[in-house]
Tab-separated table of C-alpha atoms and ligand atoms in Angstrom:
chain	number	residue	atom	x	y	z
A	181	MET	CA	-45.883	-27.782	0.627
A	182	MET	CA	-44.681	-29.690	-2.478
A	183	GLY	CA	-42.593	-28.144	-5.260
A	184	THR	CA	-41.485	-24.813	-3.750
A	185	PRO	CA	-41.435	-22.303	-6.644
A	186	MET	CA	-37.968	-21.686	-8.056
A	187	THR	CA	-37.478	-18.455	-9.918
A	188	GLY	CA	-34.934	-19.948	-12.354
A	189	THR	CA	-37.377	-22.466	-13.863
A	190	PRO	CA	-40.335	-21.777	-16.193
A	191	GLY	CA	-43.592	-20.887	-14.439
A	192	ILE	CA	-46.473	-23.033	-15.657
A	193	VAL	CA	-50.242	-22.481	-15.769
A	194	ILE	CA	-52.419	-25.592	-15.860
A	195	THR	CA	-55.791	-24.998	-17.507
A	196	GLY	CA	-58.721	-27.302	-16.740
A	197	ALA	CA	-56.975	-27.970	-13.419
A	198	SER	CA	-59.763	-30.114	-11.962
A	199	GLY	CA	-59.923	-32.445	-14.993
A	200	ARG	CA	-58.447	-35.939	-15.356
A	201	MET	CA	-55.395	-34.538	-17.138
A	202	GLY	CA	-55.420	-31.236	-15.234
A	203	GLN	CA	-54.899	-32.942	-11.874
A	204	MET	CA	-52.232	-35.237	-13.314
A	205	LEU	CA	-50.419	-32.168	-14.695
A	206	VAL	CA	-50.611	-30.237	-11.411
A	207	GLN	CA	-48.976	-33.236	-9.696
A	208	ALA	CA	-46.328	-33.567	-12.394
A	209	VAL	CA	-45.414	-29.853	-12.295
A	210	THR	CA	-45.266	-29.652	-8.503
A	211	GLN	CA	-43.049	-32.753	-8.388
A	212	SER	CA	-40.677	-31.464	-11.087
A	213	ASP	CA	-37.390	-29.626	-10.455
A	214	ALA	CA	-37.452	-28.246	-14.021
A	215	CYS	CA	-40.536	-25.984	-13.727
A	216	HIS	CA	-42.954	-24.612	-11.135
A	217	LEU	CA	-46.687	-23.976	-10.862
A	218	VAL	CA	-47.758	-20.317	-11.063
A	219	ALA	CA	-51.489	-20.715	-11.651
A	220	ALA	CA	-54.324	-23.227	-11.950
A	221	LEU	CA	-57.254	-22.231	-14.154
A	222	GLU	CA	-60.820	-23.519	-14.272
A	223	ARG	CA	-63.931	-22.353	-16.095
A	224	GLU	CA	-66.090	-19.603	-14.628
A	225	GLY	CA	-68.555	-20.987	-12.069
A	226	HIS	CA	-66.516	-24.137	-11.339
A	227	ALA	CA	-66.675	-25.169	-7.658
A	228	TRP	CA	-62.860	-25.179	-7.346
A	229	VAL	CA	-62.416	-21.485	-8.279
A	230	GLY	CA	-61.146	-19.627	-5.187
A	231	GLN	CA	-59.848	-22.790	-3.496
A	232	ASP	CA	-56.199	-23.825	-3.093
A	233	ILE	CA	-55.494	-26.329	-5.900
A	234	GLY	CA	-53.703	-28.762	-3.555
A	235	THR	CA	-56.545	-28.938	-1.041
A	236	ALA	CA	-59.170	-29.065	-3.812
A	237	MET	CA	-57.339	-32.158	-5.103
A	238	GLY	CA	-57.594	-33.692	-1.630
A	239	GLY	CA	-53.968	-33.156	-0.566
A	240	ALA	CA	-51.784	-30.533	1.110
A	241	ALA	CA	-52.098	-26.833	0.203
A	242	LEU	CA	-49.836	-25.763	-2.673
A	243	GLY	CA	-50.208	-21.992	-2.217
A	244	VAL	CA	-51.880	-21.578	-5.637
A	245	THR	CA	-55.532	-20.503	-5.717
A	246	VAL	CA	-57.643	-21.764	-8.627
A	247	THR	CA	-58.644	-18.819	-10.821
A	248	ASP	CA	-61.084	-18.319	-13.698
A	249	ASP	CA	-59.104	-15.364	-15.131
A	250	PRO	CA	-56.855	-16.576	-17.976
A	251	VAL	CA	-55.384	-13.120	-18.733
A	252	ALA	CA	-54.049	-12.629	-15.193
A	253	ALA	CA	-52.891	-16.266	-14.994
A	254	PHE	CA	-51.036	-16.228	-18.332
A	255	ALA	CA	-49.359	-12.862	-17.564
A	256	LYS	CA	-47.217	-14.516	-14.879
A	257	ALA	CA	-46.367	-17.684	-16.850
A	258	GLN	CA	-43.697	-18.857	-19.261
A	259	ALA	CA	-45.903	-21.767	-20.400
A	260	VAL	CA	-49.571	-22.768	-20.457
A	261	ILE	CA	-50.356	-26.476	-20.473
A	262	ASP	CA	-53.834	-26.950	-21.812
A	263	PHE	CA	-55.898	-30.147	-21.866
A	264	THR	CA	-59.453	-28.748	-21.906
A	265	ALA	CA	-61.981	-28.448	-24.750
A	266	PRO	CA	-61.777	-26.987	-28.289
A	267	ALA	CA	-63.509	-23.623	-27.682
A	268	ALA	CA	-61.418	-22.961	-24.575
A	269	THR	CA	-58.190	-23.969	-26.314
A	270	VAL	CA	-58.777	-21.642	-29.286
A	271	ALA	CA	-59.392	-18.714	-26.900
A	272	PHE	CA	-56.318	-19.645	-24.829
A	273	ALA	CA	-54.125	-19.784	-27.969
A	274	GLY	CA	-54.750	-16.073	-28.601
A	275	LEU	CA	-54.270	-15.102	-24.960
A	276	ALA	CA	-51.108	-17.189	-24.489
A	277	ALA	CA	-49.642	-15.646	-27.653
A	278	GLN	CA	-50.399	-12.138	-26.308
A	279	ALA	CA	-48.583	-13.091	-23.083
A	280	ARG	CA	-45.732	-14.634	-25.167
A	281	ALA	CA	-46.112	-17.834	-23.184
A	282	VAL	CA	-45.451	-21.247	-24.759
A	283	HIS	CA	-48.832	-22.934	-25.293
A	284	VAL	CA	-48.791	-26.733	-25.019
A	285	ILE	CA	-52.048	-28.078	-26.417
A	286	GLY	CA	-53.220	-31.607	-25.626
A	287	THR	CA	-56.893	-30.919	-26.331
A	288	THR	CA	-58.392	-33.139	-29.053
A	289	GLY	CA	-61.561	-32.873	-31.151
A	290	LEU	CA	-60.348	-29.616	-32.775
A	291	SER	CA	-62.014	-28.681	-36.090
A	292	ASP	CA	-60.120	-27.439	-39.158
A	293	ASP	CA	-61.256	-23.890	-38.254
A	294	ASP	CA	-59.928	-24.331	-34.700
A	295	ILE	CA	-56.567	-25.461	-36.081
A	296	ALA	CA	-56.473	-22.493	-38.468
A	297	ALA	CA	-57.022	-20.142	-35.495
A	298	ILE	CA	-54.217	-21.882	-33.576
A	299	ASP	CA	-51.970	-21.529	-36.645
A	300	ARG	CA	-52.625	-17.771	-36.618
A	301	ALA	CA	-51.675	-17.516	-32.927
A	302	ALA	CA	-48.483	-19.474	-33.658
A	303	HIS	CA	-47.208	-16.570	-35.790
A	304	HIS	CA	-46.581	-14.737	-32.519
A	305	ALA	CA	-45.640	-17.454	-30.028
A	306	VAL	CA	-44.529	-21.049	-29.615
A	307	ILE	CA	-47.352	-23.602	-29.740
A	308	VAL	CA	-46.731	-27.329	-29.324
A	309	ARG	CA	-49.817	-29.380	-30.174
A	310	ALA	CA	-50.256	-33.150	-30.297
A	311	GLY	CA	-53.231	-35.485	-29.967
A	312	ASN	CA	-50.960	-37.659	-27.871
A	313	MET	CA	-47.923	-36.460	-25.891
A	314	SER	CA	-46.505	-39.879	-24.987
A	315	LEU	CA	-43.141	-41.046	-26.277
A	316	GLY	CA	-44.619	-44.442	-27.210
A	317	VAL	CA	-47.374	-43.099	-29.451
A	318	ASN	CA	-45.050	-40.667	-31.203
A	319	LEU	CA	-42.694	-43.559	-31.970
A	320	LEU	CA	-45.707	-45.520	-33.214
A	321	VAL	CA	-46.528	-42.636	-35.573
A	322	GLN	CA	-43.115	-42.988	-37.198
A	323	LEU	CA	-43.397	-46.794	-37.368
A	324	THR	CA	-46.851	-46.499	-38.949
A	325	LYS	CA	-45.474	-44.162	-41.619
A	326	LYS	CA	-42.700	-46.646	-42.448
A	327	VAL	CA	-44.927	-49.725	-42.564
A	328	ALA	CA	-47.528	-47.930	-44.696
A	329	ALA	CA	-44.797	-46.818	-47.114
A	330	ALA	CA	-43.500	-50.387	-47.406
A	331	LEU	CA	-46.881	-52.008	-48.156
A	332	ASP	CA	-49.251	-51.479	-51.069
A	333	GLU	CA	-53.045	-51.283	-51.075
A	334	ASP	CA	-53.334	-55.089	-50.867
A	335	PHE	CA	-53.018	-54.272	-47.146
A	336	ASP	CA	-56.177	-52.659	-45.778
A	337	ILE	CA	-55.351	-50.155	-43.007
A	338	GLU	CA	-57.625	-49.936	-39.964
A	339	VAL	CA	-57.048	-47.788	-36.856
A	340	ILE	CA	-58.825	-49.156	-33.778
A	341	GLU	CA	-58.903	-47.140	-30.553
A	342	ALA	CA	-60.386	-47.663	-27.088
A	343	HIS	CA	-60.933	-45.036	-24.352
A	344	HIS	CA	-62.845	-44.483	-21.102
A	345	ARG	CA	-66.594	-43.859	-21.075
A	346	HIS	CA	-66.230	-40.083	-20.491
A	347	LYS	CA	-64.381	-39.300	-23.723
A	348	VAL	CA	-66.434	-36.951	-25.906
A	349	ASP	CA	-64.606	-36.990	-29.275
A	350	ALA	CA	-64.088	-39.749	-31.846
A	351	PRO	CA	-61.929	-40.839	-33.538
A	352	SER	CA	-59.415	-39.981	-30.825
A	353	GLY	CA	-56.701	-37.406	-31.521
A	354	THR	CA	-54.191	-40.234	-31.456
A	355	ALA	CA	-56.167	-42.299	-33.985
A	356	LEU	CA	-56.174	-39.296	-36.322
A	357	MET	CA	-52.392	-38.849	-35.865
A	358	LEU	CA	-51.915	-42.527	-36.761
A	359	GLY	CA	-54.305	-42.270	-39.718
A	360	GLU	CA	-52.412	-39.199	-40.982
A	361	ALA	CA	-49.132	-41.090	-40.596
A	362	ALA	CA	-50.484	-44.051	-42.578
A	363	ALA	CA	-51.786	-41.719	-45.303
A	364	THR	CA	-48.447	-39.878	-45.475
A	365	GLY	CA	-46.615	-43.208	-45.745
A	366	ARG	CA	-48.891	-44.148	-48.641
A	367	GLY	CA	-48.565	-40.760	-50.297
A	368	VAL	CA	-52.290	-39.913	-50.090
A	369	GLU	CA	-54.422	-37.319	-48.278
A	370	LEU	CA	-56.258	-38.770	-45.270
A	371	ALA	CA	-59.351	-36.697	-46.138
A	372	ASP	CA	-59.611	-38.573	-49.469
A	373	VAL	CA	-59.476	-42.088	-47.961
A	374	ARG	CA	-60.893	-41.697	-44.432
A	375	ASP	CA	-63.712	-44.121	-43.515
A	376	SER	CA	-65.158	-43.593	-40.003
A	377	GLY	CA	-68.372	-44.796	-38.380
A	378	ARG	CA	-69.501	-47.816	-40.404
A	379	ASP	CA	-73.111	-48.740	-39.628
A	380	GLY	CA	-75.796	-50.529	-41.661
A	381	ILE	CA	-75.377	-51.728	-45.270
A	382	THR	CA	-72.083	-49.994	-45.895
A	383	GLY	CA	-71.058	-51.890	-49.026
A	384	ALA	CA	-67.737	-53.676	-49.343
A	385	ARG	CA	-64.566	-52.010	-48.151
A	386	LYS	CA	-63.072	-49.611	-50.715
A	387	ARG	CA	-59.489	-50.417	-51.723
A	388	GLY	CA	-57.079	-47.852	-50.263
A	389	ASP	CA	-59.434	-46.578	-47.560
A	390	ILE	CA	-58.124	-46.006	-44.029
A	391	GLY	CA	-60.805	-47.127	-41.571
A	392	PHE	CA	-61.409	-45.963	-37.981
A	393	THR	CA	-63.187	-47.785	-35.159
A	394	ALA	CA	-63.793	-46.272	-31.702
A	395	ILE	CA	-64.535	-48.261	-28.538
A	396	ARG	CA	-65.695	-46.415	-25.375
A	397	GLY	CA	-65.955	-48.056	-21.954
A	398	GLY	CA	-65.011	-48.076	-18.292
A	399	ASP	CA	-61.731	-46.469	-17.283
A	400	ILE	CA	-59.598	-47.365	-20.334
A	401	VAL	CA	-56.778	-44.777	-20.432
A	402	GLY	CA	-56.032	-45.134	-24.167
A	403	GLU	CA	-55.302	-48.049	-26.519
A	404	HIS	CA	-54.482	-47.850	-30.223
A	405	ASP	CA	-53.965	-50.530	-32.880
A	406	VAL	CA	-52.956	-49.889	-36.473
A	407	MET	CA	-53.857	-52.997	-38.443
A	408	PHE	CA	-52.513	-53.781	-41.916
A	409	ALA	CA	-54.716	-56.654	-43.156
A	410	ALA	CA	-54.067	-58.513	-46.414
A	411	ASP	CA	-55.206	-61.890	-47.771
A	412	GLY	CA	-53.398	-64.520	-45.701
A	413	GLU	CA	-51.506	-62.243	-43.298
A	414	ARG	CA	-51.944	-59.313	-40.931
A	415	ILE	CA	-49.608	-56.923	-39.112
A	416	THR	CA	-50.758	-54.998	-36.029
A	417	LEU	CA	-48.836	-52.133	-34.400
A	418	ARG	CA	-50.132	-51.439	-30.884
A	419	HIS	CA	-49.752	-48.886	-28.087
A	420	VAL	CA	-51.394	-49.249	-24.691
A	421	ALA	CA	-51.342	-46.429	-22.130
A	422	THR	CA	-52.083	-47.599	-18.598
A	423	ASP	CA	-51.280	-44.335	-16.773
A	424	ARG	CA	-52.049	-40.706	-17.745
A	425	ARG	CA	-48.626	-39.766	-16.367
A	426	VAL	CA	-47.145	-40.600	-19.807
A	427	PHE	CA	-49.136	-37.715	-21.342
A	428	ALA	CA	-48.242	-35.312	-18.512
A	429	ARG	CA	-44.542	-36.167	-18.797
A	430	GLY	CA	-44.600	-35.349	-22.533
A	431	ALA	CA	-46.469	-32.082	-21.941
A	432	LEU	CA	-43.899	-30.872	-19.380
A	433	LYS	CA	-41.080	-31.781	-21.738
A	434	ALA	CA	-42.793	-29.725	-24.469
A	435	ALA	CA	-43.265	-26.697	-22.151
A	436	ILE	CA	-39.563	-26.682	-21.291
A	437	TRP	CA	-38.410	-27.447	-24.862
A	438	GLY	CA	-40.462	-24.482	-26.145
A	439	GLN	CA	-38.671	-21.871	-24.025
A	440	ASP	CA	-36.680	-19.406	-26.199
A	441	ARG	CA	-37.721	-21.163	-29.472
A	442	ALA	CA	-38.832	-19.186	-32.512
A	443	PRO	CA	-42.615	-18.724	-32.831
A	444	GLY	CA	-44.313	-21.570	-34.681
A	445	HIS	CA	-46.753	-24.463	-34.529
A	446	TYR	CA	-44.743	-27.516	-33.444
A	447	ASP	CA	-45.639	-31.098	-32.505
A	448	MET	CA	-44.202	-33.798	-30.245
A	449	LEU	CA	-42.065	-35.208	-33.068
A	450	ASP	CA	-40.200	-31.861	-32.970
A	451	VAL	CA	-39.903	-31.999	-29.173
A	452	LEU	CA	-38.715	-35.606	-29.102
A	453	GLY	CA	-36.488	-35.242	-32.164
A	454	LEU	CA	-38.170	-38.219	-33.883
B	873	LIG	N1	-52.716	-35.023	-26.134
B	873	LIG	C1	-52.715	-35.949	-25.173
B	873	LIG	O1	-51.685	-36.597	-24.882
B	873	LIG	C2	-53.973	-36.165	-24.385
B	873	LIG	C3	-54.013	-37.058	-23.319
B	873	LIG	C4	-55.179	-37.138	-22.557
B	873	LIG	C5	-56.270	-36.336	-22.867
B	873	LIG	N2	-56.194	-35.506	-23.922
B	873	LIG	C6	-57.287	-34.577	-24.255
B	873	LIG	O2	-57.330	-33.566	-23.255
B	873	LIG	C7	-58.654	-33.071	-23.146
B	873	LIG	C8	-59.107	-33.136	-21.687
B	873	LIG	O3	-59.188	-34.484	-21.276
B	873	LIG	P1	-59.619	-34.882	-19.774
B	873	LIG	O4	-59.833	-36.345	-19.785
B	873	LIG	O5	-58.670	-34.269	-18.810
B	873	LIG	O6	-61.032	-34.135	-19.693
B	873	LIG	P2	-61.802	-33.591	-18.413
B	873	LIG	O7	-63.210	-33.368	-18.854
B	873	LIG	O8	-61.535	-34.463	-17.238
B	873	LIG	O9	-61.100	-32.172	-18.128
B	873	LIG	C9	-61.288	-31.022	-18.898
B	873	LIG	C10	-61.257	-29.844	-17.945
B	873	LIG	O10	-61.230	-28.636	-18.705
B	873	LIG	C11	-62.033	-27.700	-18.012
B	873	LIG	N3	-62.446	-26.609	-18.902
B	873	LIG	C12	-63.312	-26.640	-19.939
B	873	LIG	N4	-63.470	-25.412	-20.458
B	873	LIG	C13	-62.666	-24.583	-19.745
B	873	LIG	C14	-62.398	-23.184	-19.789
B	873	LIG	N5	-62.990	-22.377	-20.676
B	873	LIG	N6	-61.522	-22.659	-18.892
B	873	LIG	C15	-60.888	-23.453	-18.000
B	873	LIG	N7	-61.129	-24.791	-17.885
B	873	LIG	C16	-62.001	-25.333	-18.761
B	873	LIG	C17	-63.221	-28.519	-17.488
B	873	LIG	O11	-63.913	-27.859	-16.448
B	873	LIG	C18	-62.490	-29.781	-17.027
B	873	LIG	O12	-62.066	-29.683	-15.686
B	873	LIG	C19	-59.500	-33.903	-24.110
B	873	LIG	O13	-59.610	-33.219	-25.337
B	873	LIG	C20	-58.661	-35.165	-24.297
B	873	LIG	O14	-58.914	-35.833	-25.492
B	873	LIG	C21	-55.088	-35.408	-24.683
B	874	LIG	O1	-58.518	-39.595	-22.362
B	874	LIG	C1	-58.490	-39.004	-23.462
B	874	LIG	O2	-59.421	-38.277	-23.856
B	874	LIG	C2	-57.318	-39.179	-24.341
B	874	LIG	N1	-57.255	-38.414	-25.404
B	874	LIG	C3	-56.211	-38.395	-26.358
B	874	LIG	C4	-56.752	-38.784	-27.720
B	874	LIG	O3	-57.851	-38.306	-28.095
B	874	LIG	O4	-56.094	-39.526	-28.445
B	874	LIG	C5	-54.994	-39.194	-25.952
B	874	LIG	C6	-55.320	-40.424	-25.167
B	874	LIG	C7	-56.246	-40.121	-23.981
């Protein structure tokens, strides 16, 4: 059995345990000395509910049975790591806050109303939310802010992202983080300059707009370019993720960082001190 539970380290629940990120997170937690797995959650009716999470993943038993009961799972946890879907994440934010567990949210595609609900839960507990938990992307956010602040609107800003064929939301959470960073650097609101989904006779590009393009295909883990294009020259900042472990590593760091912090809605820049 991997990762024997240690009482001195935070107990972690992984939601969406059968998912691409869920399985990566179960592996990361069970291999870590800094935390231990107390529960694995899946949606009601999922084939893995009732099975040992280790054997369901095709490996050795881990002694943790997949459950569909978030209240019971969260009651025994110090942190909930959640990469699922918007409706689930909003419900989990309330339940994790009631359990006073740190809620690490990787889920993307959240609406403004979803984020407002998460903000309300963060009055009572620690929530760390980021569209991308990797160190590289969070550094890229800061670089994007700086480059955007240094250049004027002669440089058109375009965010181009590519992901696997199963991804359901666009632009990606990361692309939106980068677009927000570019807008902040320029001193504008992203909502006022955002241009997504060009198709047909769109008219010429509007000066000052921040454009988004989404590519979906194959097994691409996650690639992001921020392009600053002017007449005669072009700068491109790029991040390429080749392994989902980079997201899992960031999420574990956030779960541990959040222990004993004051309630609030934090992001990975807080966790990484960037
Ligand atoms: N922030 C980051 O660093 C980062 C990195 C990768 C993925 N993501 C995001 O994480 C999310 C999940 O991505 P994925 O590729 O793992 O997707 P996935 O579809 O493989 O996994 C999602 C899992 O959540 C489960 N789920 C849905 N509703 C549930 C509920 N009510 N209760 C329990 N489980 C539930 C599904 O059954 C599924 O197993 C997406 O929003 C994605 O964009 C974020
Ligand atoms: O695979 C996904 O889905 C990813 N989602 C995040 C996003 O929307 O930016 C991070 C990269 C992978």
